[in-house]
Amino acid sequence: MDLVVEQADKSGRLASMVTTRQLAGKIIEIYWAHTVNYSPLEGVPKQNTHRQAAIVSKIETFRKNSQYVTLFKAKRQNEGRYKNLLDSVEKKLIEMPLPRLQYFGQQEQRFIYDIA
């Protein structure tokens, strides 16, 4: 929903479409703060009981390799690696959570979006 508002035109008309690329960038932005060690013993909070969520792990790795600077600085200092992270997060969104968000029981109901 943030992207829909952020992509509004000059007259205030909300965006009728966002891309998976834009969504991937927003996910990285939101989860950036979640990839800081909670404590020296526990590390980054886990999203799953068995192992860390793939997207969080990818962001955490990029953050570590960027020497824990702000996301803005990390993107500027490591443009190639940030593009790879963006590609990877976008691909994972398309593979995993996005297709599942419109299933009710065993039936798909495309009432919010289509992934081209």
Short mmCIF file of N, CA and C in Angstrom, two decimals:
data_model
loop_
_atom_site.label_atom_id
_atom_site.label_comp_id
_atom_site.label_asym_id
_atom_site.label_seq_id
_atom_site.Cartn_x
_atom_site.Cartn_y
_atom_site.Cartn_z
N MET A 1 0.82 -1.18 0.00
CA MET A 1 0.00 0.00 0.00
C MET A 1 0.87 1.26 0.00
N ASP A 2 2.00 1.20 0.66
CA ASP A 2 2.89 2.36 0.67
C ASP A 2 3.28 2.75 -0.75
N LEU A 3 3.59 1.76 -1.57
CA LEU A 3 3.99 2.04 -2.95
C LEU A 3 2.88 2.72 -3.74
N VAL A 4 1.66 2.30 -3.54
CA VAL A 4 0.54 2.90 -4.26
C VAL A 4 0.46 4.39 -3.95
N VAL A 5 0.65 4.74 -2.70
CA VAL A 5 0.61 6.16 -2.30
C VAL A 5 1.86 6.88 -2.80
N GLU A 6 3.02 6.26 -2.64
CA GLU A 6 4.28 6.89 -3.06
C GLU A 6 4.33 7.13 -4.57
N GLN A 7 3.64 6.31 -5.33
CA GLN A 7 3.64 6.43 -6.79
C GLN A 7 2.49 7.30 -7.31
N ALA A 8 1.79 7.99 -6.42
CA ALA A 8 0.68 8.85 -6.84
C ALA A 8 1.19 9.93 -7.79
N ASP A 9 0.32 10.35 -8.71
CA ASP A 9 0.72 11.40 -9.64
C ASP A 9 0.56 12.78 -8.98
N LYS A 10 0.90 13.83 -9.73
CA LYS A 10 0.90 15.19 -9.17
C LYS A 10 -0.48 15.65 -8.71
N SER A 11 -1.52 15.08 -9.29
CA SER A 11 -2.87 15.47 -8.89
C SER A 11 -3.35 14.68 -7.66
N GLY A 12 -2.54 13.73 -7.19
CA GLY A 12 -2.90 12.95 -6.02
C GLY A 12 -3.58 11.63 -6.36
N ARG A 13 -3.74 11.35 -7.64
CA ARG A 13 -4.35 10.09 -8.06
C ARG A 13 -3.38 8.95 -7.74
N LEU A 14 -3.88 7.97 -7.00
CA LEU A 14 -3.04 6.85 -6.57
C LEU A 14 -2.66 5.98 -7.76
N ALA A 15 -1.52 5.34 -7.64
CA ALA A 15 -1.05 4.44 -8.69
C ALA A 15 -2.01 3.26 -8.82
N SER A 16 -2.29 2.88 -10.04
CA SER A 16 -3.16 1.73 -10.26
C SER A 16 -2.33 0.46 -10.46
N MET A 17 -1.01 0.62 -10.51
CA MET A 17 -0.13 -0.52 -10.72
C MET A 17 1.22 -0.25 -10.07
N VAL A 18 1.81 -1.27 -9.49
CA VAL A 18 3.20 -1.23 -9.05
C VAL A 18 3.87 -2.46 -9.64
N THR A 19 5.15 -2.36 -9.86
CA THR A 19 5.89 -3.48 -10.45
C THR A 19 6.49 -4.35 -9.34
N THR A 20 6.83 -5.56 -9.70
CA THR A 20 7.50 -6.42 -8.73
C THR A 20 8.87 -5.85 -8.39
N ARG A 21 9.46 -5.10 -9.30
CA ARG A 21 10.75 -4.46 -9.05
C ARG A 21 10.61 -3.40 -7.95
N GLN A 22 9.56 -2.58 -8.07
CA GLN A 22 9.30 -1.57 -7.05
C GLN A 22 9.01 -2.23 -5.71
N LEU A 23 8.26 -3.30 -5.74
CA LEU A 23 7.93 -4.03 -4.52
C LEU A 23 9.20 -4.59 -3.87
N ALA A 24 10.09 -5.14 -4.67
CA ALA A 24 11.35 -5.68 -4.14
C ALA A 24 12.15 -4.57 -3.46
N GLY A 25 12.23 -3.41 -4.07
CA GLY A 25 12.94 -2.28 -3.47
C GLY A 25 12.33 -1.87 -2.15
N LYS A 26 11.01 -1.87 -2.08
CA LYS A 26 10.31 -1.51 -0.85
C LYS A 26 10.54 -2.55 0.24
N ILE A 27 10.54 -3.81 -0.13
CA ILE A 27 10.81 -4.89 0.83
C ILE A 27 12.21 -4.73 1.41
N ILE A 28 13.19 -4.45 0.57
CA ILE A 28 14.56 -4.24 1.06
C ILE A 28 14.59 -3.07 2.03
N GLU A 29 13.94 -2.00 1.67
CA GLU A 29 13.88 -0.81 2.53
C GLU A 29 13.26 -1.14 3.90
N ILE A 30 12.15 -1.84 3.88
CA ILE A 30 11.45 -2.17 5.13
C ILE A 30 12.26 -3.13 5.99
N TYR A 31 12.85 -4.15 5.38
CA TYR A 31 13.56 -5.17 6.14
C TYR A 31 14.99 -4.79 6.49
N TRP A 32 15.50 -3.71 5.96
CA TRP A 32 16.87 -3.28 6.25
C TRP A 32 17.10 -3.22 7.78
N ALA A 33 16.18 -2.60 8.49
CA ALA A 33 16.32 -2.47 9.94
C ALA A 33 16.17 -3.81 10.66
N HIS A 34 15.56 -4.78 10.03
CA HIS A 34 15.36 -6.10 10.64
C HIS A 34 16.60 -6.98 10.54
N THR A 35 17.62 -6.51 9.85
CA THR A 35 18.80 -7.34 9.63
C THR A 35 19.97 -6.92 10.52
N VAL A 36 19.65 -6.23 11.60
CA VAL A 36 20.66 -5.87 12.60
C VAL A 36 20.61 -6.91 13.70
N ASN A 37 21.76 -7.31 14.21
CA ASN A 37 21.80 -8.27 15.30
C ASN A 37 21.01 -7.75 16.50
N TYR A 38 20.09 -8.56 16.97
CA TYR A 38 19.29 -8.22 18.14
C TYR A 38 20.16 -8.25 19.39
N SER A 39 21.00 -9.23 19.45
CA SER A 39 21.97 -9.34 20.55
C SER A 39 23.14 -10.16 20.03
N PRO A 40 24.32 -10.02 20.67
CA PRO A 40 25.48 -10.79 20.20
C PRO A 40 25.25 -12.30 20.19
N LEU A 41 24.46 -12.79 21.13
CA LEU A 41 24.23 -14.23 21.22
C LEU A 41 23.14 -14.72 20.26
N GLU A 42 22.14 -13.89 20.03
CA GLU A 42 20.99 -14.34 19.25
C GLU A 42 21.04 -13.93 17.79
N GLY A 43 21.78 -12.90 17.45
CA GLY A 43 21.86 -12.46 16.06
C GLY A 43 20.58 -11.79 15.58
N VAL A 44 20.34 -11.91 14.29
CA VAL A 44 19.17 -11.30 13.65
C VAL A 44 17.93 -12.11 14.01
N PRO A 45 16.84 -11.45 14.42
CA PRO A 45 15.61 -12.19 14.72
C PRO A 45 15.16 -13.04 13.53
N LYS A 46 14.71 -14.25 13.81
CA LYS A 46 14.28 -15.18 12.76
C LYS A 46 12.80 -14.99 12.44
N GLN A 47 12.46 -15.20 11.17
CA GLN A 47 11.07 -15.14 10.74
C GLN A 47 10.45 -16.52 10.71
N ASN A 48 11.27 -17.55 10.72
CA ASN A 48 10.80 -18.93 10.70
C ASN A 48 11.39 -19.66 11.89
N THR A 49 10.74 -20.73 12.29
CA THR A 49 11.27 -21.50 13.41
C THR A 49 12.47 -22.36 13.01
N HIS A 50 12.52 -22.79 11.76
CA HIS A 50 13.59 -23.70 11.32
C HIS A 50 14.83 -22.95 10.85
N ARG A 51 14.64 -21.97 9.98
CA ARG A 51 15.77 -21.19 9.47
C ARG A 51 15.26 -19.83 9.03
N GLN A 52 16.19 -18.94 8.78
CA GLN A 52 15.82 -17.58 8.42
C GLN A 52 15.13 -17.54 7.06
N ALA A 53 14.20 -16.61 6.89
CA ALA A 53 13.53 -16.41 5.61
C ALA A 53 14.57 -16.00 4.57
N ALA A 54 14.42 -16.49 3.35
CA ALA A 54 15.41 -16.27 2.29
C ALA A 54 15.65 -14.79 2.00
N ILE A 55 14.58 -14.02 1.92
CA ILE A 55 14.74 -12.59 1.60
C ILE A 55 15.50 -11.88 2.71
N VAL A 56 15.17 -12.17 3.95
CA VAL A 56 15.88 -11.55 5.08
C VAL A 56 17.35 -11.94 5.05
N SER A 57 17.64 -13.19 4.75
CA SER A 57 19.04 -13.65 4.66
C SER A 57 19.80 -12.91 3.58
N LYS A 58 19.17 -12.71 2.43
CA LYS A 58 19.83 -12.00 1.33
C LYS A 58 20.13 -10.55 1.71
N ILE A 59 19.18 -9.90 2.35
CA ILE A 59 19.38 -8.51 2.78
C ILE A 59 20.46 -8.45 3.86
N GLU A 60 20.43 -9.40 4.78
CA GLU A 60 21.43 -9.44 5.85
C GLU A 60 22.84 -9.59 5.27
N THR A 61 23.00 -10.48 4.31
CA THR A 61 24.31 -10.68 3.68
C THR A 61 24.79 -9.41 2.99
N PHE A 62 23.90 -8.78 2.24
CA PHE A 62 24.26 -7.52 1.57
C PHE A 62 24.65 -6.47 2.61
N ARG A 63 23.89 -6.38 3.68
CA ARG A 63 24.17 -5.40 4.73
C ARG A 63 25.55 -5.65 5.36
N LYS A 64 25.85 -6.90 5.68
CA LYS A 64 27.16 -7.24 6.26
C LYS A 64 28.28 -6.87 5.32
N ASN A 65 28.11 -7.18 4.03
CA ASN A 65 29.14 -6.88 3.04
C ASN A 65 29.28 -5.38 2.78
N SER A 66 28.28 -4.62 3.20
CA SER A 66 28.30 -3.16 3.05
C SER A 66 28.80 -2.49 4.31
N GLN A 67 29.29 -3.26 5.24
CA GLN A 67 29.84 -2.78 6.51
C GLN A 67 28.81 -2.02 7.34
N TYR A 68 27.54 -2.46 7.26
CA TYR A 68 26.46 -1.97 8.11
C TYR A 68 26.18 -0.47 7.98
N VAL A 69 26.45 0.11 6.83
CA VAL A 69 26.10 1.52 6.62
C VAL A 69 24.59 1.63 6.38
N THR A 70 24.12 2.86 6.19
CA THR A 70 22.70 3.03 5.88
C THR A 70 22.39 2.41 4.52
N LEU A 71 21.14 2.12 4.28
CA LEU A 71 20.75 1.55 2.99
C LEU A 71 21.10 2.52 1.86
N PHE A 72 20.87 3.79 2.06
CA PHE A 72 21.19 4.79 1.03
C PHE A 72 22.67 4.71 0.64
N LYS A 73 23.55 4.69 1.65
CA LYS A 73 24.99 4.60 1.37
C LYS A 73 25.35 3.26 0.74
N ALA A 74 24.77 2.19 1.25
CA ALA A 74 25.07 0.85 0.72
C ALA A 74 24.70 0.76 -0.76
N LYS A 75 23.57 1.34 -1.13
CA LYS A 75 23.15 1.32 -2.54
C LYS A 75 24.13 2.09 -3.41
N ARG A 76 24.61 3.22 -2.91
CA ARG A 76 25.53 4.07 -3.69
C ARG A 76 26.93 3.46 -3.77
N GLN A 77 27.38 2.86 -2.68
CA GLN A 77 28.74 2.31 -2.64
C GLN A 77 28.86 0.97 -3.35
N ASN A 78 27.75 0.26 -3.47
CA ASN A 78 27.77 -1.09 -4.03
C ASN A 78 26.66 -1.26 -5.07
N GLU A 79 26.65 -0.40 -6.07
CA GLU A 79 25.54 -0.40 -7.03
C GLU A 79 25.32 -1.75 -7.70
N GLY A 80 26.40 -2.41 -8.09
CA GLY A 80 26.28 -3.71 -8.75
C GLY A 80 25.71 -4.76 -7.81
N ARG A 81 26.22 -4.81 -6.59
CA ARG A 81 25.72 -5.79 -5.63
C ARG A 81 24.28 -5.47 -5.21
N TYR A 82 23.95 -4.17 -5.13
CA TYR A 82 22.56 -3.82 -4.79
C TYR A 82 21.62 -4.27 -5.91
N LYS A 83 22.03 -4.10 -7.16
CA LYS A 83 21.20 -4.55 -8.28
C LYS A 83 21.00 -6.06 -8.20
N ASN A 84 22.06 -6.79 -7.86
CA ASN A 84 21.94 -8.25 -7.70
C ASN A 84 20.97 -8.60 -6.57
N LEU A 85 21.05 -7.86 -5.46
CA LEU A 85 20.12 -8.08 -4.36
C LEU A 85 18.69 -7.81 -4.81
N LEU A 86 18.49 -6.71 -5.51
CA LEU A 86 17.16 -6.36 -6.00
C LEU A 86 16.63 -7.45 -6.93
N ASP A 87 17.47 -7.93 -7.84
CA ASP A 87 17.08 -9.02 -8.74
C ASP A 87 16.66 -10.26 -7.95
N SER A 88 17.47 -10.60 -6.95
CA SER A 88 17.24 -11.79 -6.16
C SER A 88 15.95 -11.69 -5.34
N VAL A 89 15.72 -10.54 -4.72
CA VAL A 89 14.51 -10.35 -3.92
C VAL A 89 13.28 -10.35 -4.82
N GLU A 90 13.38 -9.69 -5.96
CA GLU A 90 12.26 -9.68 -6.91
C GLU A 90 11.91 -11.11 -7.35
N LYS A 91 12.92 -11.88 -7.69
CA LYS A 91 12.70 -13.27 -8.13
C LYS A 91 12.04 -14.08 -7.02
N LYS A 92 12.52 -13.92 -5.79
CA LYS A 92 11.96 -14.67 -4.67
C LYS A 92 10.51 -14.27 -4.41
N LEU A 93 10.18 -13.00 -4.54
CA LEU A 93 8.79 -12.54 -4.36
C LEU A 93 7.88 -13.18 -5.40
N ILE A 94 8.36 -13.25 -6.63
CA ILE A 94 7.57 -13.83 -7.72
C ILE A 94 7.40 -15.34 -7.52
N GLU A 95 8.44 -16.01 -7.03
CA GLU A 95 8.38 -17.46 -6.81
C GLU A 95 7.49 -17.85 -5.64
N MET A 96 7.59 -17.11 -4.56
CA MET A 96 7.04 -17.61 -3.31
C MET A 96 5.83 -16.83 -2.80
N PRO A 97 6.00 -15.72 -2.17
CA PRO A 97 4.82 -15.20 -1.47
C PRO A 97 3.74 -14.65 -2.38
N LEU A 98 4.10 -13.98 -3.45
CA LEU A 98 3.06 -13.34 -4.27
C LEU A 98 2.04 -14.31 -4.85
N PRO A 99 2.45 -15.43 -5.43
CA PRO A 99 1.44 -16.35 -5.96
C PRO A 99 0.52 -16.93 -4.89
N ARG A 100 1.01 -17.04 -3.68
CA ARG A 100 0.22 -17.66 -2.61
C ARG A 100 -0.77 -16.71 -1.94
N LEU A 101 -0.59 -15.42 -2.11
CA LEU A 101 -1.42 -14.46 -1.38
C LEU A 101 -2.87 -14.40 -1.85
N GLN A 102 -3.17 -14.98 -3.00
CA GLN A 102 -4.52 -14.92 -3.52
C GLN A 102 -5.19 -16.29 -3.57
N TYR A 103 -4.71 -17.20 -2.74
CA TYR A 103 -5.33 -18.53 -2.63
C TYR A 103 -6.23 -18.59 -1.41
N PHE A 104 -7.40 -19.15 -1.62
CA PHE A 104 -8.33 -19.40 -0.53
C PHE A 104 -8.63 -20.89 -0.58
N GLY A 105 -8.14 -21.61 0.42
CA GLY A 105 -8.20 -23.06 0.36
C GLY A 105 -7.30 -23.52 -0.77
N GLN A 106 -7.86 -24.28 -1.70
CA GLN A 106 -7.10 -24.78 -2.84
C GLN A 106 -7.34 -23.97 -4.11
N GLN A 107 -8.14 -22.92 -4.01
CA GLN A 107 -8.55 -22.18 -5.21
C GLN A 107 -7.90 -20.80 -5.27
N GLU A 108 -7.34 -20.49 -6.42
CA GLU A 108 -6.76 -19.17 -6.65
C GLU A 108 -7.86 -18.19 -7.03
N GLN A 109 -7.81 -17.01 -6.43
CA GLN A 109 -8.76 -15.94 -6.74
C GLN A 109 -7.95 -14.67 -7.02
N ARG A 110 -7.75 -14.35 -8.26
CA ARG A 110 -6.95 -13.17 -8.62
C ARG A 110 -7.80 -11.91 -8.51
N PHE A 111 -7.96 -11.44 -7.31
CA PHE A 111 -8.79 -10.26 -7.12
C PHE A 111 -7.98 -9.01 -6.82
N ILE A 112 -6.71 -9.15 -6.52
CA ILE A 112 -5.88 -7.98 -6.23
C ILE A 112 -4.92 -7.68 -7.37
N TYR A 113 -4.23 -8.69 -7.87
CA TYR A 113 -3.18 -8.45 -8.87
C TYR A 113 -2.99 -9.65 -9.77
N ASP A 114 -2.31 -9.38 -10.87
CA ASP A 114 -1.82 -10.41 -11.78
C ASP A 114 -0.32 -10.23 -11.88
N ILE A 115 0.39 -11.31 -11.92
CA ILE A 115 1.83 -11.26 -12.15
C ILE A 115 2.06 -11.67 -13.59
N ALA A 116 2.59 -10.75 -14.36
CA ALA A 116 2.81 -11.00 -15.78
C ALA A 116 3.99 -11.95 -15.98
#
